[in-house]
Coordinates of C-alpha atoms and ligand atoms in Angstrom, one line a residue:
X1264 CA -3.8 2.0 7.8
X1265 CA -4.1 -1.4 7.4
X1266 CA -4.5 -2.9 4.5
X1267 CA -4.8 -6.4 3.9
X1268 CA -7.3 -9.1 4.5
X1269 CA -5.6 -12.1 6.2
X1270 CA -6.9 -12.8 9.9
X1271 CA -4.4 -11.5 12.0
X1272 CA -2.4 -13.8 14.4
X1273 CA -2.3 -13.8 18.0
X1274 CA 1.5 -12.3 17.5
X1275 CA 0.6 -9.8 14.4
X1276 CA -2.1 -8.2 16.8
X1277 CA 0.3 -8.4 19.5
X1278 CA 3.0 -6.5 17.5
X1279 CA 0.2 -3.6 16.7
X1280 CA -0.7 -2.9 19.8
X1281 CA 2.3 -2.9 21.1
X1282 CA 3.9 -0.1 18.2
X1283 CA 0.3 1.7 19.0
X1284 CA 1.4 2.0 22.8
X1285 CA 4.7 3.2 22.4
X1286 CA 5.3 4.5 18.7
X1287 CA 4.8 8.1 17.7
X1288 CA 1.5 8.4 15.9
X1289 CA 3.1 10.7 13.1
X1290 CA 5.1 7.6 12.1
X1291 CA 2.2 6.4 9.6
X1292 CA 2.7 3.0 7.8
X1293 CA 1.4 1.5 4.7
X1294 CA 1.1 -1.9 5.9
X1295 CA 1.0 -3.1 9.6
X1296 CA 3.2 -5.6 9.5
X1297 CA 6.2 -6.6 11.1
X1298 CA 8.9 -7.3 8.5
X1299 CA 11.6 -9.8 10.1
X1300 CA 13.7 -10.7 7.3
X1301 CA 14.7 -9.8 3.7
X1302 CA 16.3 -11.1 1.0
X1303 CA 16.9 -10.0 -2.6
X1304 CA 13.4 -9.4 -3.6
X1305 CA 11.3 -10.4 -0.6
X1306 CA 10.3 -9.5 2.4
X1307 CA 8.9 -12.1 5.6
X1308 CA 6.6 -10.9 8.2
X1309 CA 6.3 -12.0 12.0
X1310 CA 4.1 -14.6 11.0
X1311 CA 6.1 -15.8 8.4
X1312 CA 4.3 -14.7 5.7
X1313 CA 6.3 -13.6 2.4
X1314 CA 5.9 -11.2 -0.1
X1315 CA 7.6 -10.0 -3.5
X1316 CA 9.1 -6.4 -2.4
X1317 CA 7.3 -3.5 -4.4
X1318 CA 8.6 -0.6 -2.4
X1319 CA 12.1 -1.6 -2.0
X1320 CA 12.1 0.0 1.9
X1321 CA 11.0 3.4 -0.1
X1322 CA 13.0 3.4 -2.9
X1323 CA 16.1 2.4 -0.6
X1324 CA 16.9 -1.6 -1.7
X1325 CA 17.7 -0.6 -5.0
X1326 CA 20.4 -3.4 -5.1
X1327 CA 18.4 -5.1 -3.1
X1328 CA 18.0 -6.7 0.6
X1329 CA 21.0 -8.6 1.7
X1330 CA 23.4 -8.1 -1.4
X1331 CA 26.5 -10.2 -0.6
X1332 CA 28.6 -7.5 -1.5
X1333 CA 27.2 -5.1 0.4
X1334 CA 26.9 -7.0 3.3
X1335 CA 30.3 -7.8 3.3
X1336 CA 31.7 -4.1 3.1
X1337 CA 29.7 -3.5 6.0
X1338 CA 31.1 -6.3 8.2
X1339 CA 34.4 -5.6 6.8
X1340 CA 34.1 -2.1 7.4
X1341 CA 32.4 -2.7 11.0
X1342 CA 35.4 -4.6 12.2
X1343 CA 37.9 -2.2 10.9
X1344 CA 36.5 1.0 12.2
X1345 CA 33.2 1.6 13.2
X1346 CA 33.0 5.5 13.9
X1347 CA 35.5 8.7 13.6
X1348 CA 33.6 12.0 13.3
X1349 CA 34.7 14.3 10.7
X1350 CA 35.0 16.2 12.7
X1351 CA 37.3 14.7 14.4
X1352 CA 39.7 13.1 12.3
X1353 CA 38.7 11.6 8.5
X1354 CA 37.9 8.3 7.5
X1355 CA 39.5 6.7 4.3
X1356 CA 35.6 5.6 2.4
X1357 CA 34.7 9.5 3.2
X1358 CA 37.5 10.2 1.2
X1359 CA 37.0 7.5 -1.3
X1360 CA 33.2 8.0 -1.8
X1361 CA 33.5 11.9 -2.3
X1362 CA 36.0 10.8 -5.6
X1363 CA 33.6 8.1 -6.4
X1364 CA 30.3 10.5 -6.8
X1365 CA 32.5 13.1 -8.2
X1366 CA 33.9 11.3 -11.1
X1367 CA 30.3 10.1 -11.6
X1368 CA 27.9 12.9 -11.1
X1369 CA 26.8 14.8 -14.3
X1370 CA 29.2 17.5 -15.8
X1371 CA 32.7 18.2 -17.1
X1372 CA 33.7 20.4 -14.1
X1373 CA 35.6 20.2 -10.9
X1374 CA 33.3 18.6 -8.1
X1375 CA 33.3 18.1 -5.0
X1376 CA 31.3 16.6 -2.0
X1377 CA 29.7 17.0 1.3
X1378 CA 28.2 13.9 3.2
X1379 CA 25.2 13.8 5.6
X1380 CA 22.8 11.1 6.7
X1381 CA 19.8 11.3 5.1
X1382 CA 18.0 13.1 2.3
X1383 CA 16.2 15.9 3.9
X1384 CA 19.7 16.7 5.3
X1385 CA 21.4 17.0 2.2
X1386 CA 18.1 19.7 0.8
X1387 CA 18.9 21.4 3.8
X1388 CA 22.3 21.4 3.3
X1389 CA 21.8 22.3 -0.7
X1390 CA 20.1 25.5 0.1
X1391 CA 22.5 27.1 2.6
X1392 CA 25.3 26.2 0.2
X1393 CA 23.4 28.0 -2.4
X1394 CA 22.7 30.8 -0.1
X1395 CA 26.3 31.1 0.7
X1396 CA 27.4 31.0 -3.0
X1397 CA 25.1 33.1 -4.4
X1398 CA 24.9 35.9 -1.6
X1399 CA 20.9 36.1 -1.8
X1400 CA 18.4 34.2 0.3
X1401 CA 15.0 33.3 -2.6
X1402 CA 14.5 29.7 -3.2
X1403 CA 12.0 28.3 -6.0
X1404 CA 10.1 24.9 -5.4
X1405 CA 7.5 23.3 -7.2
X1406 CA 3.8 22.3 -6.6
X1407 CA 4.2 18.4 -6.0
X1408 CA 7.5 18.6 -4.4
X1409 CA 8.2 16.6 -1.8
X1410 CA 11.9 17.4 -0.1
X1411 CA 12.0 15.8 3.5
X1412 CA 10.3 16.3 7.3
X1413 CA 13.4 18.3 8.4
X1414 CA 12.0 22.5 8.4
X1415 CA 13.6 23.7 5.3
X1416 CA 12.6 20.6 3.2
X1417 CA 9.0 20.9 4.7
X1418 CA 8.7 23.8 3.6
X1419 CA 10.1 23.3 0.0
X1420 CA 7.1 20.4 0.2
X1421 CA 4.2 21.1 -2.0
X1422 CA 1.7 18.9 0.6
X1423 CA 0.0 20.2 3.7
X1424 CA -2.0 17.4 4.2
X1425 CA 0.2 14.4 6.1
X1426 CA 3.1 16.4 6.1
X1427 CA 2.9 19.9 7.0
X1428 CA -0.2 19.8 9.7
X1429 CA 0.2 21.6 12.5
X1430 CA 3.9 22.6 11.7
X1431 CA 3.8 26.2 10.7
X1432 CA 5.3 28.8 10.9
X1433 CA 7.7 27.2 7.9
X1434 CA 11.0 29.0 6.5
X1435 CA 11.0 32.3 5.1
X1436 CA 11.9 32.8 1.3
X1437 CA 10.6 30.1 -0.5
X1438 CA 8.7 30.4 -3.6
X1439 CA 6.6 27.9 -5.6
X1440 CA 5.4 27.2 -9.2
X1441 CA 3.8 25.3 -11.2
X1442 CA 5.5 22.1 -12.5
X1443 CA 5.3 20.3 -15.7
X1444 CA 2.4 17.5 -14.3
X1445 CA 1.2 16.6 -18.1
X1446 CA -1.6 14.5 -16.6
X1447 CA -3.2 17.5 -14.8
X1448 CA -1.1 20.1 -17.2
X1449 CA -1.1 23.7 -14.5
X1450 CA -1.6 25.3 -17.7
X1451 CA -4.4 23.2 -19.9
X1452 CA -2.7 22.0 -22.5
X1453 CA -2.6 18.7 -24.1
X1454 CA 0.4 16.7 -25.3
X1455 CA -0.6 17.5 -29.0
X1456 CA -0.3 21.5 -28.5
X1457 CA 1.8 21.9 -25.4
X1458 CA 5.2 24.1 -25.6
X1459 CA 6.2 23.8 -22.5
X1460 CA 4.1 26.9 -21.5
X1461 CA 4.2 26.2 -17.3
X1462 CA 7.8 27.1 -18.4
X1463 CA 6.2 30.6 -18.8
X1464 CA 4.5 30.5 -14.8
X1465 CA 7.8 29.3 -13.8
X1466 CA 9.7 32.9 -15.6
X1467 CA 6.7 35.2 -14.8
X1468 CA 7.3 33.8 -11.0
X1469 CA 10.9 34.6 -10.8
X1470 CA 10.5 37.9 -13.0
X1471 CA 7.4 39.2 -10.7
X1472 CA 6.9 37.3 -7.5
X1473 CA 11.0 36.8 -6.4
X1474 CA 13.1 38.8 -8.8
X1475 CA 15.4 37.4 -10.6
X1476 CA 18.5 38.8 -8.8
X1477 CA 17.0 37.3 -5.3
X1478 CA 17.0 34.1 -6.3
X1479 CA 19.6 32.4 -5.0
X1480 CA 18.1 28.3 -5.9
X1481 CA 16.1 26.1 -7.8
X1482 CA 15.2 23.1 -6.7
X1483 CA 13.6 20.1 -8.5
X1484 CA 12.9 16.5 -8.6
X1485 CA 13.6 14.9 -12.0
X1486 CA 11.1 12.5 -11.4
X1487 CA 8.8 13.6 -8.6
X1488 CA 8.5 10.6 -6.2
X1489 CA 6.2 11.7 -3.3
X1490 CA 3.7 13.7 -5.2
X1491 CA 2.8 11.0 -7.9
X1492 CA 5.8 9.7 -10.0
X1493 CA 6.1 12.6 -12.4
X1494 CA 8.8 12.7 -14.7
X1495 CA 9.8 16.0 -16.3
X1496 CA 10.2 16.4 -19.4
X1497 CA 13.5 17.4 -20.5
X1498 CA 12.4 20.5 -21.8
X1499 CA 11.4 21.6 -18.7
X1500 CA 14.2 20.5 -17.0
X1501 CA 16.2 22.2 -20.2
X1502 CA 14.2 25.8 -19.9
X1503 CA 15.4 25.6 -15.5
X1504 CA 18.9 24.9 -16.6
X1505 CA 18.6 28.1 -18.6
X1506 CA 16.8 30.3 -16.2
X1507 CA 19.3 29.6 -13.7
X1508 CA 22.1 30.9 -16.2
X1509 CA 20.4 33.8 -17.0
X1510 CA 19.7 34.5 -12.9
X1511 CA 22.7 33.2 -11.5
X1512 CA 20.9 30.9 -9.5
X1513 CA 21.6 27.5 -8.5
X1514 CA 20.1 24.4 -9.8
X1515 CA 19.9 22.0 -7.5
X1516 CA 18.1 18.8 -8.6
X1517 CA 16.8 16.4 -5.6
X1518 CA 17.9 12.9 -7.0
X1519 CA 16.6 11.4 -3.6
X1520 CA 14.7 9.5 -5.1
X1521 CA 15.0 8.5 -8.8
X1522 CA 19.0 8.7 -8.4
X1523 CA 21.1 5.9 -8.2
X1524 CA 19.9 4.0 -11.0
X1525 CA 16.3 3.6 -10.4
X1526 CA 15.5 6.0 -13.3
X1527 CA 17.3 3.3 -16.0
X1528 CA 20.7 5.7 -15.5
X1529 CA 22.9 6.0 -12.5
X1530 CA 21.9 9.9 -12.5
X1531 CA 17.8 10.5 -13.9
X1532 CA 19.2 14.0 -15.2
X1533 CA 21.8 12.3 -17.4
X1534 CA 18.6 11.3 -19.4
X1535 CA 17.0 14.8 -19.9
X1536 CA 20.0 16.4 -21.3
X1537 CA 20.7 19.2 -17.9
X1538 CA 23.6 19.5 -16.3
X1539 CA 22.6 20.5 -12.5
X1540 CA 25.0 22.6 -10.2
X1541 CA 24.2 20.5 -7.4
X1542 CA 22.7 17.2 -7.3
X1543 CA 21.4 15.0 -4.1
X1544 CA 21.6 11.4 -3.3
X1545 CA 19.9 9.4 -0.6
X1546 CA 18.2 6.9 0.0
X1547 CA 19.7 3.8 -1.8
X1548 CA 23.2 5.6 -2.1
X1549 CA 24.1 3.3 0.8
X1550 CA 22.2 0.7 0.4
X1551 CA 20.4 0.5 3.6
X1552 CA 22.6 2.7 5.7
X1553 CA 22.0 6.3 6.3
X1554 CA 23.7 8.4 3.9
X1555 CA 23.1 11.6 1.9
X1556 CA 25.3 13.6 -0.1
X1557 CA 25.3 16.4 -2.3
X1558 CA 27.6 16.4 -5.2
X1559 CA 28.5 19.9 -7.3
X1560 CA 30.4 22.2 -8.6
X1561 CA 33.6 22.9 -6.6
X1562 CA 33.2 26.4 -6.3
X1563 CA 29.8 26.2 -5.3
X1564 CA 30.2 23.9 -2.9
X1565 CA 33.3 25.7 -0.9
X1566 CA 31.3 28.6 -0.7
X1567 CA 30.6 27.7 3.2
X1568 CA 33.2 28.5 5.4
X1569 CA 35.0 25.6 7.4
X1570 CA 32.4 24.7 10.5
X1571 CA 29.5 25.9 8.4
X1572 CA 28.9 21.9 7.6
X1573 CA 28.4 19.0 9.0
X1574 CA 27.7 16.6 11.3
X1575 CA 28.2 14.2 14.1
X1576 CA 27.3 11.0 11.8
X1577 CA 28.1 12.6 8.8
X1578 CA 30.0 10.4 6.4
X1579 CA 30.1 7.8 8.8
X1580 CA 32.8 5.1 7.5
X1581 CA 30.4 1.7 7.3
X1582 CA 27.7 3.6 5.7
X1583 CA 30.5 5.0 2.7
X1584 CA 32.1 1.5 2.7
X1585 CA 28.6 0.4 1.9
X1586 CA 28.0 3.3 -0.8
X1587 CA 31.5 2.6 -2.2
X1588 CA 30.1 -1.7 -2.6
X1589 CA 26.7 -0.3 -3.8
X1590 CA 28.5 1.9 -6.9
X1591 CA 30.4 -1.4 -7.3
X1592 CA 26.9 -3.4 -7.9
X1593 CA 24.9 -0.7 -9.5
X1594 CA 27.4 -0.8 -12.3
X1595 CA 29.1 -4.3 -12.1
X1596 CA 25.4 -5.6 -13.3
X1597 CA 24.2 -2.6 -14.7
X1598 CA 21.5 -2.5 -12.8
X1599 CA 20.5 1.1 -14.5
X1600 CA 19.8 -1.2 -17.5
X1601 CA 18.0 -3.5 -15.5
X1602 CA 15.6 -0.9 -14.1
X1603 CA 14.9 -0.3 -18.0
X1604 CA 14.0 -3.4 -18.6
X1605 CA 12.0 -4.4 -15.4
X1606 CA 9.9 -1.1 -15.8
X1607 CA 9.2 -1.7 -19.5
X1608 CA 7.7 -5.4 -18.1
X1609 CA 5.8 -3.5 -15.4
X1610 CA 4.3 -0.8 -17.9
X1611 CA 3.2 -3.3 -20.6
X1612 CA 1.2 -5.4 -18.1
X1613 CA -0.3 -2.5 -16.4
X1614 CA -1.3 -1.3 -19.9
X1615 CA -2.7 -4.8 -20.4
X1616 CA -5.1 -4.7 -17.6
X1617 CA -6.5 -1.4 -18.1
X1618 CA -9.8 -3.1 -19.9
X1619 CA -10.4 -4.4 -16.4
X1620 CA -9.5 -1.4 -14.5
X1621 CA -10.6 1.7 -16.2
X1622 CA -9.9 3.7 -13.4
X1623 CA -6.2 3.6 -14.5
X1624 CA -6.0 6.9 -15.7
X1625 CA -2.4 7.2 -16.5
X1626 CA 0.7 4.7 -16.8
X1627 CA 4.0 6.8 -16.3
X1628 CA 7.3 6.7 -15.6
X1629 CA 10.7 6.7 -15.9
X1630 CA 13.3 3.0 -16.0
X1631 CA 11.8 1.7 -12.6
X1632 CA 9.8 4.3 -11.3
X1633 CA 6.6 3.5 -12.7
X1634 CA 3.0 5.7 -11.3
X1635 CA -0.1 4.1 -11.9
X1636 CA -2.6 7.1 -11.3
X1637 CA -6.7 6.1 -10.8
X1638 CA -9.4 8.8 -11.6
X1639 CA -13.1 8.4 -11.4
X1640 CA -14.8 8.6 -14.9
X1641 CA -14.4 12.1 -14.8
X1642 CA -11.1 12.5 -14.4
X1643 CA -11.1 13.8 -10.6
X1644 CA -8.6 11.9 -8.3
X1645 CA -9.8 8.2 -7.2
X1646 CA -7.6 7.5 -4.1
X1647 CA -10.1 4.9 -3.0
X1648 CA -9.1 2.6 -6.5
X1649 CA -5.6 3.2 -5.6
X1650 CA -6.1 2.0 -1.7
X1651 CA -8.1 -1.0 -3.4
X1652 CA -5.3 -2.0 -5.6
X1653 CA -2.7 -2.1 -3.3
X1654 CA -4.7 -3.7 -0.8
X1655 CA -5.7 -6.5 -3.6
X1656 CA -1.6 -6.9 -4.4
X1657 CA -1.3 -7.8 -0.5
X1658 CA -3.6 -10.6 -0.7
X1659 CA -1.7 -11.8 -3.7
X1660 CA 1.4 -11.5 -1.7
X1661 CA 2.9 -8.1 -3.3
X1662 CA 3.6 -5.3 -1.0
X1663 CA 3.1 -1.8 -2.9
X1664 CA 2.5 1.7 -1.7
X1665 CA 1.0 5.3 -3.0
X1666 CA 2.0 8.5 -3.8
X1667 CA 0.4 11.5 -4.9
X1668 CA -0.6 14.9 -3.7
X1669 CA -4.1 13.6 -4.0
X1670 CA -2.9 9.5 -2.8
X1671 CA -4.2 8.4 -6.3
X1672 CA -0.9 6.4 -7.4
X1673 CA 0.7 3.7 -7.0
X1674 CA 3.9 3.5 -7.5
X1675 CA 5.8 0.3 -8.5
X1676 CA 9.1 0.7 -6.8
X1677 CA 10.9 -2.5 -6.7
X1678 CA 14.5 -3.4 -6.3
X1679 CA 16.5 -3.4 -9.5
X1680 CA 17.7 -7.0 -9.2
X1681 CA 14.5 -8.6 -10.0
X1682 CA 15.4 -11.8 -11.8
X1683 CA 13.0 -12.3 -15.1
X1684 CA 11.2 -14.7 -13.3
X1685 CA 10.0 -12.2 -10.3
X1686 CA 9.6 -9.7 -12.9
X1687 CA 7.1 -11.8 -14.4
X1688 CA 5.2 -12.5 -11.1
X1689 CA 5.6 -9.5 -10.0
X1690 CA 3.4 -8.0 -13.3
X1691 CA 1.0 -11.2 -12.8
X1692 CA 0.3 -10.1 -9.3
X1693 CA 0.1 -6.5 -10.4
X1694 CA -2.6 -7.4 -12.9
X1695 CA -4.6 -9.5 -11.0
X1696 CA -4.4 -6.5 -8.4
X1697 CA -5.7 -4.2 -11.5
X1698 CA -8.6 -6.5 -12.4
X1699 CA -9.8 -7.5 -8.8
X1700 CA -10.0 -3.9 -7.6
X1701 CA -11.5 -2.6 -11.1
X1702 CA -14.1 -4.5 -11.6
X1703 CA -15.0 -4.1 -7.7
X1704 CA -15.1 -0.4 -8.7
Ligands
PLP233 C1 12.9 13.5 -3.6 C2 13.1 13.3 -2.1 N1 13.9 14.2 -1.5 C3 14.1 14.1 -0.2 C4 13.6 13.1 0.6 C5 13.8 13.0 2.1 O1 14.7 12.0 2.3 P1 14.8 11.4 3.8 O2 13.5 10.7 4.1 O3 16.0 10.5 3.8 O4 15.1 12.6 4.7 C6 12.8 12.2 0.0 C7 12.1 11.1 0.7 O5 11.2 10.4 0.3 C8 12.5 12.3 -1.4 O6 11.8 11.4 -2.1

């Protein structure tokens, strides 16, 4: 899938053909490059080429690449103890991180905490503890989901194409509905008359299709990061919250990816006014490690029995002394705050460009998660604008990526420790991007 324009070196091509020959093919890229170093904001390639980070390694560099503090946990951490498995014996930052996320996950209750490595682990992880809690096996997902590659969380995925090829049979028991997607609104209705009436598809699903006392989770994105940026709207998120105490079932939301900060607060629920049962981390939790973990209610959580969790790397110590740093960052510069500001930059000078880029159907978003989605004049899905754009940010030395069920965003990820100054580039690469690929269009 490559992107960009600039002749490829003796080395790049070498590097190619080399991952061609011995990569798995279902390991696609965005861009073909080699990426051998990273600091802060920016990435080099193997031919030294550099580039303002608009990914963040997926939405992982939150505090981003390099942090001093994070780096030092590690190598602290590293030369203290390396590896004990839990089960084994514990590690002290296992111990310390499961405080740390209790005390700061959403909701006045007792919490507690199970580690894993990686976000598809803890939606895995989610759903048997909600099976085990609640005694019954139904779990609702929504259209645009996206959960993890692991079998559970592909099946909770909304997409077939990419993901789910060739995969089935998937996991019995799981349910999907619409989900509030105002752009393409499942139920067609328009900002100015809506009342949250997908909420009613969502009810008439769980009534009819599941019944209520079956349903043993729901599980949601906030934001919905693989299928297009979507924020719900708290009322949505408010009318799941209420279903579930009317059911008994347990809300699980997927913080994967708009946790940690990047939604403008450490948690994007605590913005939408819901108080989840269970929320996930990932992703940037760690800073670059590998490390999940879901967070919830005490009770809820126990509901395993001892063995029924776990794993081999689970918890590992130098990815919770880096977690433990990362909490340190997030809120010593209050980077949630950051990611506020960064985003409202990024929105404004998409906004701006749109003269020059009709095609940009839609500017959403939540802190800095921002989804820029193209359409063709009539509306219908224009991932070939999208491929442009990002393409037309690599030549200007920006490295950006899409989303989408139908790859028509892209999504402006970067890491929340953009100085003003790269803020600023970054939006005057972005809209050169805009107008080069728009008026190609
Ligand atoms: C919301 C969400 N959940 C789960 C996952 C899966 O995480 P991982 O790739 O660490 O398994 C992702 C990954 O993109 C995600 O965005």
């Amino acid at each position: 899938m490559e992107q960009g324009t600039a002749p490829r070196s003796a080395e790049a091509a070498g590097w190619s053909e080399r991952r061609a020959r011995s990569v798995a093919r279902g390991v696609a890229t965005t861009h073909d490059l080699v990426i051998v170093r990273a600091q802060g904001a920016w990435l080099w390639d193997s031919e030294g080429r550099e580039y303002l980070d608009g990914m963040a390694g997926l939405g992982v560099m939150n505090v981003g690449h390099g942090h001093p503090a994070v780096v030092a946990a590690i190598e602290a951490q590293a030369r203290t103890l390396l590896h004990t498995c839990a089960h084994t014996a514990w590690n002290a930052p296992y111990i310390e991180l499961a405080e740390a996320l209790a005390r700061r996950a959403p909701g006045d209750f007792a919490k507690k905490v199970l580690l894993v490595n990686t976000g598809a682990e803890a939606v895995e992880n989610a759903i048997k503890i909600a099976r085990a809690h609640t005694r019954r096996t139904a779990v609702l997902a929504f259209q645009q989901a996206f959960h993890g590659r692991t079998y559970m969380a592909l099946t909770l995925t909304d997409k077939a194409h990419g993901y789910k090829e060739g995969f089935a049979p998937f996991a019995p028991d799981v349910h999907r509905a619409p989900s509030a997607y105002c752009y393409r609104c499942p139920v067609g209705r328009q900002p100015t008359t809506c009342a949250v009436e997908c909420l009613d598809a969502v009810r008439r699903q769980v009534a009819v299709g599941i019944g209520e006392d079956n349903l043993a989770a729901v599980i949601v994105e906030p934001v919905q990061g693989e299928g297009g940026f979507v924020p719900m709207p708290p009322a949505f998120l408010q009318g799941l919250r209420r279903l579930c105490d009317e059911t008994g079932a347990v809300l699980v939301a997927d913080e994967v990816q708009c946790g940690m900060g990047r939604a403008g607060s450490l948690f994007a629920v605590e913005q939408m006014g819901v108080v989840p049962d269970i929320v996930l981390l990932a992703k940037s939790l760690a800073g670059g490690l590998p490390l999940g973990a879901v967070v919830g209610r005490a009770e809820i959580i126990d509901a395993p029995v001892p063995g029924g969790l776990g794993g081999t790397f689970a918890g590992n110590p130098v990815a919770c002394a880096a977690a433990l740093a990362v909490l340190d960052v997030l809120e010593r510069e209050d980077l949630p705050a950051r990611a506020r500001a960064i985003g409202e930059r990024l929105r404004a000078a998409a906004l701006a460009a749109r003269p020059r880029c009709p095609g940009l159907g839609d500017v959403r978003g939540v802190g800095a998660m921002i989804g820029l989605e193209f359409v063709h004049p009539d509306g219908s899905p224009n991932p070939g604008l999208a491929l442009a754009v990002v393409a037309a940010a690599r030549r200007r030395g920006l490295l950006l990526m899409r989303a989408g069920v139908y790859d028509n965003v892209v999504r402006l990820l970067p890491p929340l420790i953009l100085s003003d100054e790269e803020t600023r580039l970054f939006a005057e690469r972005l809209a050169g991007a805009l107008a080069e690929a728009g008026e190609a269009a």
